[in-house]
């Protein structure tokens, strides 16, 4: 097929085709013509596409307006599509009673499968099997399947990935090696990456829906808006409003054009039309492709007399995205200040919002608040719209912080009596969970030694002991007593307890804090 230069949509509609399609898509008697992005005309039969695709069946069932029904030159114009000739040719061969094309290349299979999902050609999923690529490219197949919502393919790829990289993984470790992080080119969301790691690290047999927006460990239920929440604040319906912003739910918000111009929102003013609103009367209306919640937050922050605070990180994310999309720097500055306020209570979501918006200081502050927490088990709805690379950057920061704590402990803790003076003099540090986590392997693994007394430590597992059989009950089975040990228990021989050590050692705590402050986001 000859290479041609790409023209505009108008040129392709009115100009001559740039190439001829391969048989059987060159039959001039066919009743519809599609023109691809590279200018190739495909002559196809409507009945074949209608039987293969509900999308095309509905499109062909629509009748043209009466003013155009008798104009042959207009009605027979090619339908311009964004796919290339190579992709559309393969897609049509799946629908036609001809030999199916070969899909030996994953990139080509992905492109055609994506078009098939778009045009609702279900049979393509059987013809284009991406499962066979899972053994060599499990993460890439997983990303494709999640993006196209192919749950069976995603589950198979996740299983292959788990067996290849997590079969011998020690679940007591709290960090995932960076070489297992997905590449940024895979277009995975943080939520999909989180569910993949949950599947690989957990032993639960409950199936995980990888492409769905939820936390498999604790599904989030969103309560519907109450009637009071649906009512716009009084400041949005003040007298003198000269424009109405309408949300995607159809809710109207009256405001002033002068306020919109102050934040550079001229685009919202210029795209208005006159309509009758039940609440505001005949005012110019702008349809805004955003939810009522986000539009309400936008106008509340916009109002000069407002002290409005967005206390929910998900709503802050939506408002930030809306402001970035429409280039509202004033609103973005307000969002940045709001992020600082919610950081302490919602550090994970704040980090995701700040990192996506490029607020490095706020992102670093939130990341440091997460150092002492098990972030691999933490979920936020914001993760569904954030890239996996941002999430993996946080995991990497968490790992580097743990490494820094380990280095301090390796050089500071050498004996069980070191630093222990009076444990009651100082409160327990926020870094105590980090230190306990780093030392847990030394009091649970049989091949390791205790940090306190340097003696070998037996594995601390469930210890089953048989109680002596009561007199007169010989020959009968005796009850068993189970002693459970936990990783934060002090060593039984020397009573070494890192919590007391850290709580009593201001110098060690200071060294840990200084080491953590040197860790940066990558």
Short mmCIF file of C-alpha atoms in Angstrom, two decimals:
data_model
loop_
_atom_site.label_atom_id
_atom_site.label_comp_id
_atom_site.label_asym_id
_atom_site.label_seq_id
_atom_site.Cartn_x
_atom_site.Cartn_y
_atom_site.Cartn_z
CA UNK A 1 0.00 0.00 0.00
CA UNK A 2 1.56 3.34 -0.99
CA UNK A 3 2.33 5.79 1.78
CA UNK A 4 0.40 9.03 1.64
CA UNK A 5 0.45 12.25 3.58
CA UNK A 6 -2.29 12.73 6.12
CA UNK A 7 -4.85 15.41 5.26
CA UNK A 8 -7.44 17.22 7.31
CA UNK A 9 -10.90 15.80 7.82
CA UNK A 10 -12.32 18.37 5.41
CA UNK A 11 -9.80 17.48 2.69
CA UNK A 12 -10.50 13.79 3.03
CA UNK A 13 -14.23 14.34 2.75
CA UNK A 14 -14.08 16.48 -0.37
CA UNK A 15 -10.90 15.37 -2.11
CA UNK A 16 -10.01 12.19 -3.97
CA UNK A 17 -9.00 9.08 -2.01
CA UNK A 18 -5.28 8.64 -1.43
CA UNK A 19 -5.25 4.87 -2.02
CA UNK A 20 -7.33 1.84 -2.89
CA UNK A 21 -8.38 -0.80 -0.40
CA UNK A 22 -7.48 -4.43 -0.93
CA UNK A 23 -10.17 -6.88 -2.19
CA UNK A 24 -12.91 -7.49 -1.24
CA UNK A 25 -13.21 -3.91 0.01
CA UNK A 26 -12.84 -2.30 -3.41
CA UNK A 27 -16.23 -3.29 -4.84
CA UNK A 28 -17.82 -0.11 -6.13
CA UNK A 29 -21.33 -1.59 -5.84
CA UNK A 30 -21.10 -1.66 -2.03
CA UNK A 31 -23.55 0.65 -0.30
CA UNK A 32 -21.27 2.52 2.14
CA UNK A 33 -17.75 3.95 1.98
CA UNK A 34 -15.36 4.49 4.89
CA UNK A 35 -12.28 6.68 4.51
CA UNK A 36 -9.42 5.95 6.91
CA UNK A 37 -7.02 8.39 8.54
CA UNK A 38 -4.44 7.77 5.81
CA UNK A 39 -6.95 8.43 3.03
CA UNK A 40 -7.89 4.92 1.87
CA UNK A 41 -11.51 4.27 0.83
CA UNK A 42 -13.16 1.00 1.91
CA UNK A 43 -16.35 0.01 0.05
CA UNK A 44 -18.34 -2.29 2.31
CA UNK A 45 -21.86 -3.65 2.71
CA UNK A 46 -23.99 -2.30 5.53
CA UNK A 47 -25.69 -5.63 6.19
CA UNK A 48 -22.38 -7.36 6.98
CA UNK A 49 -21.28 -4.68 9.44
CA UNK A 50 -24.76 -4.51 10.98
CA UNK A 51 -24.74 -8.24 11.70
CA UNK A 52 -21.28 -8.01 13.28
CA UNK A 53 -21.62 -4.81 15.26
CA UNK A 54 -24.51 -3.23 17.22
CA UNK A 55 -22.65 0.06 16.83
CA UNK A 56 -22.87 -0.01 13.02
CA UNK A 57 -26.38 -1.47 13.11
CA UNK A 58 -27.60 1.55 15.06
CA UNK A 59 -25.64 3.98 12.91
CA UNK A 60 -27.08 2.62 9.66
CA UNK A 61 -30.61 2.59 11.09
CA UNK A 62 -30.57 6.36 11.54
CA UNK A 63 -32.33 8.14 8.69
CA UNK A 64 -30.78 11.30 7.23
CA UNK A 65 -32.64 14.61 7.65
CA UNK A 66 -35.34 15.26 5.01
CA UNK A 67 -33.31 18.12 3.56
CA UNK A 68 -30.45 15.72 2.77
CA UNK A 69 -32.30 12.54 1.83
CA UNK A 70 -32.60 13.51 -1.83
CA UNK A 71 -29.08 14.84 -2.23
CA UNK A 72 -27.12 11.88 -3.54
CA UNK A 73 -23.76 13.63 -3.60
CA UNK A 74 -24.00 14.37 0.12
CA UNK A 75 -25.57 11.12 1.25
CA UNK A 76 -22.91 9.01 -0.49
CA UNK A 77 -19.90 10.86 0.88
CA UNK A 78 -17.35 8.66 2.68
CA UNK A 79 -17.59 8.25 6.43
CA UNK A 80 -14.29 9.43 7.87
CA UNK A 81 -12.83 7.28 10.67
CA UNK A 82 -9.67 7.78 12.78
CA UNK A 83 -8.26 4.27 12.20
CA UNK A 84 -5.54 3.57 9.65
CA UNK A 85 -6.11 1.40 6.58
CA UNK A 86 -4.10 -1.47 8.07
CA UNK A 87 -6.20 -1.51 11.24
CA UNK A 88 -9.56 -1.14 9.49
CA UNK A 89 -8.68 -3.79 6.90
CA UNK A 90 -7.98 -6.33 9.67
CA UNK A 91 -11.17 -5.34 11.47
CA UNK A 92 -13.30 -5.81 8.35
CA UNK A 93 -11.75 -9.20 7.58
CA UNK A 94 -12.91 -10.39 11.00
CA UNK A 95 -16.47 -9.37 10.07
CA UNK A 96 -16.42 -10.66 6.47
CA UNK A 97 -16.58 -14.37 5.53
CA UNK A 98 -12.91 -14.40 4.51
CA UNK A 99 -9.71 -15.64 6.12
CA UNK A 100 -8.83 -13.85 9.34
CA UNK A 101 -5.57 -11.89 9.42
CA UNK A 102 -2.60 -13.03 11.49
CA UNK A 103 -1.99 -11.30 14.80
CA UNK A 104 1.58 -12.31 15.59
CA UNK A 105 2.52 -8.82 16.78
CA UNK A 106 1.15 -7.62 20.11
CA UNK A 107 1.14 -3.95 19.09
CA UNK A 108 -0.93 -4.70 16.01
CA UNK A 109 -3.26 -6.97 17.98
CA UNK A 110 -3.73 -4.22 20.57
CA UNK A 111 -4.61 -1.61 17.94
CA UNK A 112 -7.18 -3.81 16.18
CA UNK A 113 -8.67 -5.07 19.44
CA UNK A 114 -9.05 -1.50 20.69
CA UNK A 115 -10.95 -0.59 17.51
CA UNK A 116 -13.08 -3.73 17.86
CA UNK A 117 -14.09 -2.78 21.40
CA UNK A 118 -14.87 0.75 20.22
CA UNK A 119 -17.14 -0.51 17.42
CA UNK A 120 -18.62 -3.33 19.56
CA UNK A 121 -17.42 -6.17 17.33
CA UNK A 122 -17.58 -8.98 19.89
CA UNK A 123 -16.27 -11.73 17.62
CA UNK A 124 -12.91 -9.94 17.42
CA UNK A 125 -12.16 -10.89 21.01
CA UNK A 126 -12.20 -14.58 20.03
CA UNK A 127 -10.09 -14.03 16.92
CA UNK A 128 -7.54 -11.72 18.57
CA UNK A 129 -6.29 -13.67 21.55
CA UNK A 130 -3.83 -11.61 23.58
CA UNK A 131 -3.56 -14.40 26.17
CA UNK A 132 -0.83 -16.07 24.13
CA UNK A 133 1.40 -13.04 24.67
CA UNK A 134 1.01 -13.20 28.47
CA UNK A 135 3.93 -15.57 29.00
CA UNK A 136 6.41 -13.14 27.46
CA UNK A 137 4.70 -9.78 28.14
CA UNK A 138 2.45 -10.26 31.20
CA UNK A 139 2.42 -6.64 32.36
CA UNK A 140 1.71 -5.29 28.91
CA UNK A 141 -1.12 -7.75 28.33
CA UNK A 142 -2.47 -6.88 31.77
CA UNK A 143 -2.45 -3.17 30.92
CA UNK A 144 -4.19 -3.72 27.58
CA UNK A 145 -6.84 -5.94 29.16
CA UNK A 146 -7.53 -3.45 31.96
CA UNK A 147 -7.84 -0.54 29.55
CA UNK A 148 -10.29 -2.48 27.35
CA UNK A 149 -12.07 -4.01 30.38
CA UNK A 150 -11.28 -7.60 29.40
CA UNK A 151 -11.38 -9.17 32.85
CA UNK A 152 -10.55 -12.76 31.83
CA UNK A 153 -7.44 -11.67 29.96
CA UNK A 154 -6.40 -9.36 32.81
CA UNK A 155 -6.77 -12.15 35.38
CA UNK A 156 -4.72 -14.56 33.27
CA UNK A 157 -1.92 -12.03 32.75
CA UNK A 158 -1.91 -11.17 36.48
CA UNK A 159 -1.62 -14.85 37.35
CA UNK A 160 1.34 -15.30 35.00
CA UNK A 161 3.00 -12.20 36.44
CA UNK A 162 2.47 -13.39 40.01
CA UNK A 163 3.93 -16.84 39.36
CA UNK A 164 6.92 -15.36 37.54
CA UNK A 165 7.87 -12.68 40.09
CA UNK A 166 6.09 -13.32 43.41
CA UNK A 167 6.17 -17.09 43.85
CA UNK A 168 9.07 -16.85 46.33
CA UNK A 169 8.38 -13.33 47.54
CA UNK A 170 8.51 -12.84 51.31
CA UNK A 171 5.17 -11.27 52.22
CA UNK A 172 6.65 -9.96 55.46
CA UNK A 173 8.63 -7.47 53.40
CA UNK A 174 6.95 -4.11 53.14
CA UNK A 175 8.48 -2.90 49.89
CA UNK A 176 8.23 -4.22 46.35
CA UNK A 177 11.48 -4.19 44.33
CA UNK A 178 11.48 -1.34 41.82
CA UNK A 179 12.29 -3.71 38.97
CA UNK A 180 8.75 -5.09 39.36
CA UNK A 181 7.12 -1.69 38.86
CA UNK A 182 5.21 -1.34 35.57
CA UNK A 183 6.70 0.84 32.86
CA UNK A 184 5.09 4.26 32.41
CA UNK A 185 4.39 3.51 28.73
CA UNK A 186 1.86 0.82 29.68
CA UNK A 187 -0.79 3.44 30.54
CA UNK A 188 -1.80 1.69 33.75
CA UNK A 189 -3.69 3.63 36.39
CA UNK A 190 -2.57 3.67 40.01
CA UNK A 191 -5.76 1.82 40.93
CA UNK A 192 -5.04 -1.01 38.48
CA UNK A 193 -1.44 -1.22 39.71
CA UNK A 194 -2.68 -1.33 43.32
CA UNK A 195 -5.07 -4.20 42.57
CA UNK A 196 -2.32 -6.10 40.75
CA UNK A 197 0.03 -5.82 43.73
CA UNK A 198 -2.76 -6.79 46.12
CA UNK A 199 -3.38 -9.91 44.06
CA UNK A 200 0.33 -10.77 43.97
CA UNK A 201 0.96 -10.18 47.68
CA UNK A 202 -2.21 -11.64 49.17
CA UNK A 203 -3.18 -15.29 49.41
CA UNK A 204 -6.93 -14.65 49.27
CA UNK A 205 -8.89 -16.78 46.81
CA UNK A 206 -11.52 -14.08 46.29
CA UNK A 207 -11.42 -12.98 42.63
CA UNK A 208 -10.31 -9.44 41.86
CA UNK A 209 -11.88 -7.32 39.12
CA UNK A 210 -8.79 -5.53 37.91
CA UNK A 211 -10.43 -3.01 35.57
CA UNK A 212 -13.18 -1.98 38.01
CA UNK A 213 -12.82 1.11 40.19
CA UNK A 214 -12.82 -0.29 43.70
CA UNK A 215 -10.66 -1.46 46.59
CA UNK A 216 -10.67 -5.28 46.65
CA UNK A 217 -9.78 -5.26 50.35
CA UNK A 218 -12.47 -2.81 51.45
CA UNK A 219 -14.92 -1.74 48.73
CA UNK A 220 -15.95 1.88 49.03
CA UNK A 221 -19.65 2.67 49.01
CA UNK A 222 -20.59 6.17 47.95
CA UNK A 223 -23.76 7.49 49.53
CA UNK A 224 -26.14 9.40 47.24
CA UNK A 225 -26.37 13.15 47.59
CA UNK A 226 -29.00 14.33 50.02
CA UNK A 227 -31.61 16.85 48.96
CA UNK A 228 -29.82 19.54 50.94
CA UNK A 229 -26.50 18.88 49.18
CA UNK A 230 -28.16 19.21 45.77
CA UNK A 231 -29.31 22.76 46.49
CA UNK A 232 -26.89 25.45 45.33
CA UNK A 233 -25.58 27.78 48.07
CA UNK A 234 -27.47 31.09 48.30
CA UNK A 235 -24.46 33.05 47.03
CA UNK A 236 -24.89 31.40 43.61
CA UNK A 237 -28.42 32.73 43.14
CA UNK A 238 -27.87 36.36 44.12
CA UNK A 239 -29.64 39.13 42.25
CA UNK A 240 -27.89 40.53 39.24
CA UNK A 241 -26.46 37.25 37.95
CA UNK A 242 -26.01 37.45 34.19
CA UNK A 243 -25.02 33.91 33.19
CA UNK A 244 -25.93 30.34 34.09
CA UNK A 245 -23.51 27.40 34.22
CA UNK A 246 -25.23 24.05 33.74
CA UNK A 247 -23.63 20.82 34.98
CA UNK A 248 -23.78 17.45 33.24
CA UNK A 249 -26.61 16.49 35.60
CA UNK A 250 -28.60 19.49 34.35
CA UNK A 251 -28.28 21.54 37.54
CA UNK A 252 -28.10 25.32 36.96
CA UNK A 253 -25.79 27.72 38.80
CA UNK A 254 -26.27 31.46 38.29
CA UNK A 255 -23.17 33.64 38.55
CA UNK A 256 -21.54 36.78 37.14
CA UNK A 257 -19.47 37.01 33.98
CA UNK A 258 -17.10 39.46 35.67
CA UNK A 259 -16.07 36.75 38.15
CA UNK A 260 -15.45 34.30 35.33
CA UNK A 261 -13.33 36.83 33.44
CA UNK A 262 -11.19 37.43 36.53
CA UNK A 263 -10.02 33.80 36.46
CA UNK A 264 -9.62 33.67 32.68
CA UNK A 265 -12.80 31.67 32.05
CA UNK A 266 -13.79 33.55 28.89
CA UNK A 267 -14.32 30.24 27.12
CA UNK A 268 -17.28 29.52 29.40
CA UNK A 269 -18.79 32.88 28.51
CA UNK A 270 -18.25 32.65 24.76
CA UNK A 271 -19.92 29.24 24.42
CA UNK A 272 -23.28 30.32 25.81
CA UNK A 273 -26.74 30.04 24.31
CA UNK A 274 -30.05 31.55 25.38
CA UNK A 275 -32.34 29.23 27.30
CA UNK A 276 -35.13 29.37 29.84
CA UNK A 277 -34.18 28.14 33.29
CA UNK A 278 -36.89 27.37 35.82
CA UNK A 279 -34.88 29.06 38.57
CA UNK A 280 -33.03 31.87 36.82
CA UNK A 281 -35.24 32.82 33.87
CA UNK A 282 -34.03 33.73 30.35
CA UNK A 283 -30.28 34.03 30.97
CA UNK A 284 -27.42 32.87 28.74
CA UNK A 285 -26.57 29.27 29.61
CA UNK A 286 -23.24 27.48 29.27
CA UNK A 287 -23.23 23.70 29.31
CA UNK A 288 -20.16 22.64 31.30
CA UNK A 289 -18.93 19.05 31.03
CA UNK A 290 -18.41 18.63 34.76
CA UNK A 291 -20.41 17.30 37.71
CA UNK A 292 -22.56 19.46 39.98
CA UNK A 293 -20.18 18.84 42.88
CA UNK A 294 -17.19 20.14 40.94
CA UNK A 295 -19.07 23.09 39.47
CA UNK A 296 -20.33 24.03 42.93
CA UNK A 297 -16.80 23.86 44.35
CA UNK A 298 -15.49 25.92 41.44
CA UNK A 299 -17.99 28.72 41.99
CA UNK A 300 -17.56 28.63 45.76
CA UNK A 301 -13.80 29.05 45.50
CA UNK A 302 -14.31 31.68 42.79
CA UNK A 303 -16.55 33.89 44.92
CA UNK A 304 -14.52 36.79 46.43
CA UNK A 305 -16.33 36.72 49.79
CA UNK A 306 -16.05 32.97 50.18
CA UNK A 307 -14.01 31.15 52.84
CA UNK A 308 -15.00 27.86 51.28
CA UNK A 309 -12.86 24.78 51.93
CA UNK A 310 -12.79 21.59 49.88
CA UNK A 311 -12.19 19.06 52.63
CA UNK A 312 -12.58 15.93 50.52
CA UNK A 313 -9.53 14.86 48.50
CA UNK A 314 -11.59 13.32 45.69
CA UNK A 315 -13.50 16.56 45.17
CA UNK A 316 -10.20 18.44 45.34
CA UNK A 317 -8.88 16.14 42.60
CA UNK A 318 -11.90 16.82 40.38
CA UNK A 319 -11.63 20.58 40.89
CA UNK A 320 -7.90 20.49 40.16
CA UNK A 321 -8.45 18.50 36.97
CA UNK A 322 -11.17 20.91 35.87
CA UNK A 323 -8.88 23.89 36.50
CA UNK A 324 -5.94 22.30 34.66
CA UNK A 325 -8.12 21.42 31.66
CA UNK A 326 -9.49 24.96 31.34
CA UNK A 327 -6.27 26.73 32.46
CA UNK A 328 -7.59 28.53 35.55
CA UNK A 329 -4.38 29.50 37.45
CA UNK A 330 -6.26 31.36 40.18
CA UNK A 331 -8.38 28.32 41.00
CA UNK A 332 -5.30 26.09 40.83
CA UNK A 333 -3.58 28.25 43.45
CA UNK A 334 -6.64 27.90 45.66
CA UNK A 335 -6.58 24.11 45.15
CA UNK A 336 -2.94 24.04 46.15
CA UNK A 337 -3.74 25.76 49.43
CA UNK A 338 -6.60 23.34 50.02
CA UNK A 339 -4.21 20.42 49.47
CA UNK A 340 -2.09 21.62 52.38
CA UNK A 341 -5.17 21.63 54.63
CA UNK A 342 -6.27 18.06 53.83
CA UNK A 343 -2.76 16.61 53.77
CA UNK A 344 -2.69 15.52 57.41
CA UNK A 345 -6.00 13.66 57.26
CA UNK A 346 -5.74 12.30 53.70
CA UNK A 347 -2.03 12.03 52.85
CA UNK A 348 -2.31 9.39 50.12
CA UNK A 349 -4.95 11.23 48.10
CA UNK A 350 -3.15 14.53 48.68
CA UNK A 351 0.08 13.06 47.36
CA UNK A 352 -1.66 11.81 44.21
CA UNK A 353 -3.32 15.18 43.57
CA UNK A 354 -0.13 17.15 44.23
CA UNK A 355 2.14 14.87 42.20
CA UNK A 356 -0.22 14.96 39.22
CA UNK A 357 -0.50 18.76 39.39
CA UNK A 358 3.28 19.16 39.72
CA UNK A 359 3.22 20.54 43.28
CA UNK A 360 6.49 18.99 44.41
CA UNK A 361 6.56 20.49 47.90
CA UNK A 362 3.06 19.33 48.79
CA UNK A 363 3.69 15.89 47.26
CA UNK A 364 6.87 15.45 49.31
CA UNK A 365 5.12 16.53 52.51
CA UNK A 366 2.34 14.00 51.95
CA UNK A 367 4.83 11.25 51.07
CA UNK A 368 6.72 11.82 54.32
CA UNK A 369 3.51 11.50 56.30
CA UNK A 370 3.10 8.03 54.77
CA UNK A 371 6.55 6.75 55.77
CA UNK A 372 5.33 4.95 58.88
CA UNK A 373 2.29 3.40 57.20
CA UNK A 374 1.72 0.28 55.10
CA UNK A 375 1.00 2.18 51.89
CA UNK A 376 0.72 -0.99 49.82
CA UNK A 377 -2.56 -1.67 51.62
CA UNK A 378 -3.87 1.89 51.31
CA UNK A 379 -6.43 2.90 48.69
CA UNK A 380 -8.03 6.12 47.51
CA UNK A 381 -10.56 6.64 44.68
CA UNK A 382 -8.15 9.24 43.28
CA UNK A 383 -5.92 6.32 42.26
CA UNK A 384 -8.32 5.43 39.44
CA UNK A 385 -7.48 8.62 37.54
CA UNK A 386 -3.79 8.80 38.45
CA UNK A 387 -1.02 7.12 36.50
CA UNK A 388 0.76 4.08 37.90
CA UNK A 389 4.09 5.88 37.52
CA UNK A 390 3.05 8.44 40.15
CA UNK A 391 1.97 5.64 42.48
CA UNK A 392 5.20 3.70 41.92
CA UNK A 393 7.20 6.85 42.65
CA UNK A 394 5.56 6.86 46.08
CA UNK A 395 6.36 3.17 46.58
CA UNK A 396 9.96 3.88 45.62
CA UNK A 397 10.11 6.77 48.10
CA UNK A 398 8.68 4.48 50.77
CA UNK A 399 11.35 1.87 50.04
CA UNK A 400 14.17 4.44 50.08
CA UNK A 401 12.91 5.75 53.42
CA UNK A 402 12.91 2.23 54.87
CA UNK A 403 16.46 1.73 53.59
CA UNK A 404 17.55 4.95 55.27
CA UNK A 405 16.10 3.80 58.59
CA UNK A 406 17.87 0.45 58.21
CA UNK A 407 21.22 2.15 57.69
CA UNK A 408 20.76 4.23 60.83
CA UNK A 409 19.82 1.16 62.85
CA UNK A 410 22.69 -0.90 61.47
CA UNK A 411 25.15 1.72 62.67
CA UNK A 412 23.42 2.60 65.94
CA UNK A 413 21.92 -0.53 67.47
CA UNK A 414 24.52 -3.03 68.59
CA UNK A 415 23.51 -4.09 72.09
CA UNK A 416 20.32 -4.64 74.01
CA UNK A 417 21.20 -2.06 76.68
CA UNK A 418 22.23 0.72 74.30
CA UNK A 419 20.16 3.85 74.60
CA UNK A 420 17.72 2.44 77.13
CA UNK A 421 17.63 4.86 80.06
CA UNK A 422 14.09 5.67 81.05
CA UNK A 423 11.41 4.70 78.51
CA UNK A 424 8.82 6.87 80.24
CA UNK A 425 10.69 10.12 79.67
CA UNK A 426 9.77 10.45 75.98
CA UNK A 427 6.60 9.61 74.03
CA UNK A 428 6.78 6.96 71.35
CA UNK A 429 8.06 8.37 68.06
CA UNK A 430 6.02 8.41 64.86
CA UNK A 431 8.90 6.48 63.31
CA UNK A 432 8.47 3.56 65.70
CA UNK A 433 6.36 1.53 63.21
CA UNK A 434 9.08 2.00 60.59
CA UNK A 435 11.79 0.77 62.93
CA UNK A 436 9.71 -2.16 64.14
CA UNK A 437 9.01 -3.12 60.56
CA UNK A 438 12.71 -3.02 59.68
CA UNK A 439 13.66 -5.12 62.69
CA UNK A 440 10.81 -7.60 62.39
CA UNK A 441 12.80 -10.02 60.24
CA UNK A 442 15.49 -10.21 62.90
CA UNK A 443 13.05 -11.58 65.46
CA UNK A 444 11.11 -13.86 63.14
CA UNK A 445 13.61 -15.52 60.82
CA UNK A 446 15.41 -18.56 62.24
CA UNK A 447 18.57 -17.89 60.23
CA UNK A 448 18.96 -14.36 61.64
CA UNK A 449 20.20 -13.01 64.94
CA UNK A 450 18.58 -10.73 67.47
CA UNK A 451 19.62 -7.10 67.27
CA UNK A 452 19.68 -6.96 71.04
CA UNK A 453 21.85 -9.90 72.12
CA UNK A 454 23.27 -11.07 68.77
CA UNK A 455 22.02 -14.60 69.46
CA UNK A 456 20.23 -16.80 66.90
CA UNK A 457 16.46 -16.50 67.06
CA UNK A 458 14.05 -19.34 66.36
CA UNK A 459 11.08 -18.61 64.11
CA UNK A 460 8.23 -17.09 66.09
CA UNK A 461 5.28 -19.09 64.84
CA UNK A 462 2.34 -20.68 66.55
CA UNK A 463 3.75 -22.89 69.30
CA UNK A 464 1.45 -25.79 70.08
CA UNK A 465 1.99 -27.42 73.45
CA UNK A 466 0.11 -30.34 74.95
CA UNK A 467 -1.28 -29.86 78.44
CA UNK A 468 -0.62 -32.71 80.87
CA UNK A 469 -3.47 -35.15 80.85
CA UNK A 470 -5.54 -34.95 84.05
CA UNK A 471 -5.27 -37.87 86.42
CA UNK A 472 -7.76 -40.60 85.68
CA UNK A 473 -7.91 -39.64 81.99
CA UNK A 474 -4.95 -41.56 80.72
CA UNK A 475 -5.22 -42.64 77.14
CA UNK A 476 -7.53 -39.77 76.27
CA UNK A 477 -6.42 -36.92 74.04
CA UNK A 478 -5.33 -33.88 75.99
CA UNK A 479 -6.20 -30.30 75.18
CA UNK A 480 -3.62 -28.18 73.41
CA UNK A 481 -2.48 -24.73 74.38
CA UNK A 482 -1.43 -22.42 71.55
CA UNK A 483 1.05 -19.65 72.23
CA UNK A 484 1.02 -16.98 69.52
CA UNK A 485 3.98 -14.73 68.92
CA UNK A 486 3.93 -11.50 66.98
CA UNK A 487 6.68 -9.62 65.19
CA UNK A 488 6.49 -6.68 67.61
CA UNK A 489 7.05 -8.87 70.69
CA UNK A 490 10.41 -8.38 72.45
CA UNK A 491 12.97 -11.14 72.14
CA UNK A 492 12.23 -13.73 74.83
CA UNK A 493 15.88 -14.13 75.88
CA UNK A 494 17.06 -10.53 76.20
CA UNK A 495 13.73 -8.68 76.18
CA UNK A 496 14.98 -6.43 73.39
CA UNK A 497 12.16 -4.06 72.40
CA UNK A 498 12.78 -1.50 69.70
CA UNK A 499 9.79 0.61 70.79
CA UNK A 500 11.34 1.27 74.18
CA UNK A 501 14.74 1.83 72.63
CA UNK A 502 13.47 4.46 70.24
CA UNK A 503 11.21 6.13 72.78
CA UNK A 504 14.13 6.59 75.16
CA UNK A 505 16.78 7.59 72.66
CA UNK A 506 16.40 11.15 71.43
CA UNK A 507 19.70 10.94 69.58
CA UNK A 508 18.63 7.90 67.57
CA UNK A 509 15.29 9.47 66.75
CA UNK A 510 17.04 12.60 65.52
CA UNK A 511 19.36 10.57 63.29
CA UNK A 512 16.39 8.74 61.80
CA UNK A 513 14.57 11.99 61.13
CA UNK A 514 17.64 13.53 59.50
CA UNK A 515 18.08 10.47 57.30
CA UNK A 516 14.44 10.55 56.19
CA UNK A 517 14.64 14.24 55.31
CA UNK A 518 17.36 13.41 52.78
CA UNK A 519 15.07 11.05 50.84
CA UNK A 520 13.52 12.70 47.79
CA UNK A 521 10.81 11.75 45.32
CA UNK A 522 12.11 10.43 42.02
#
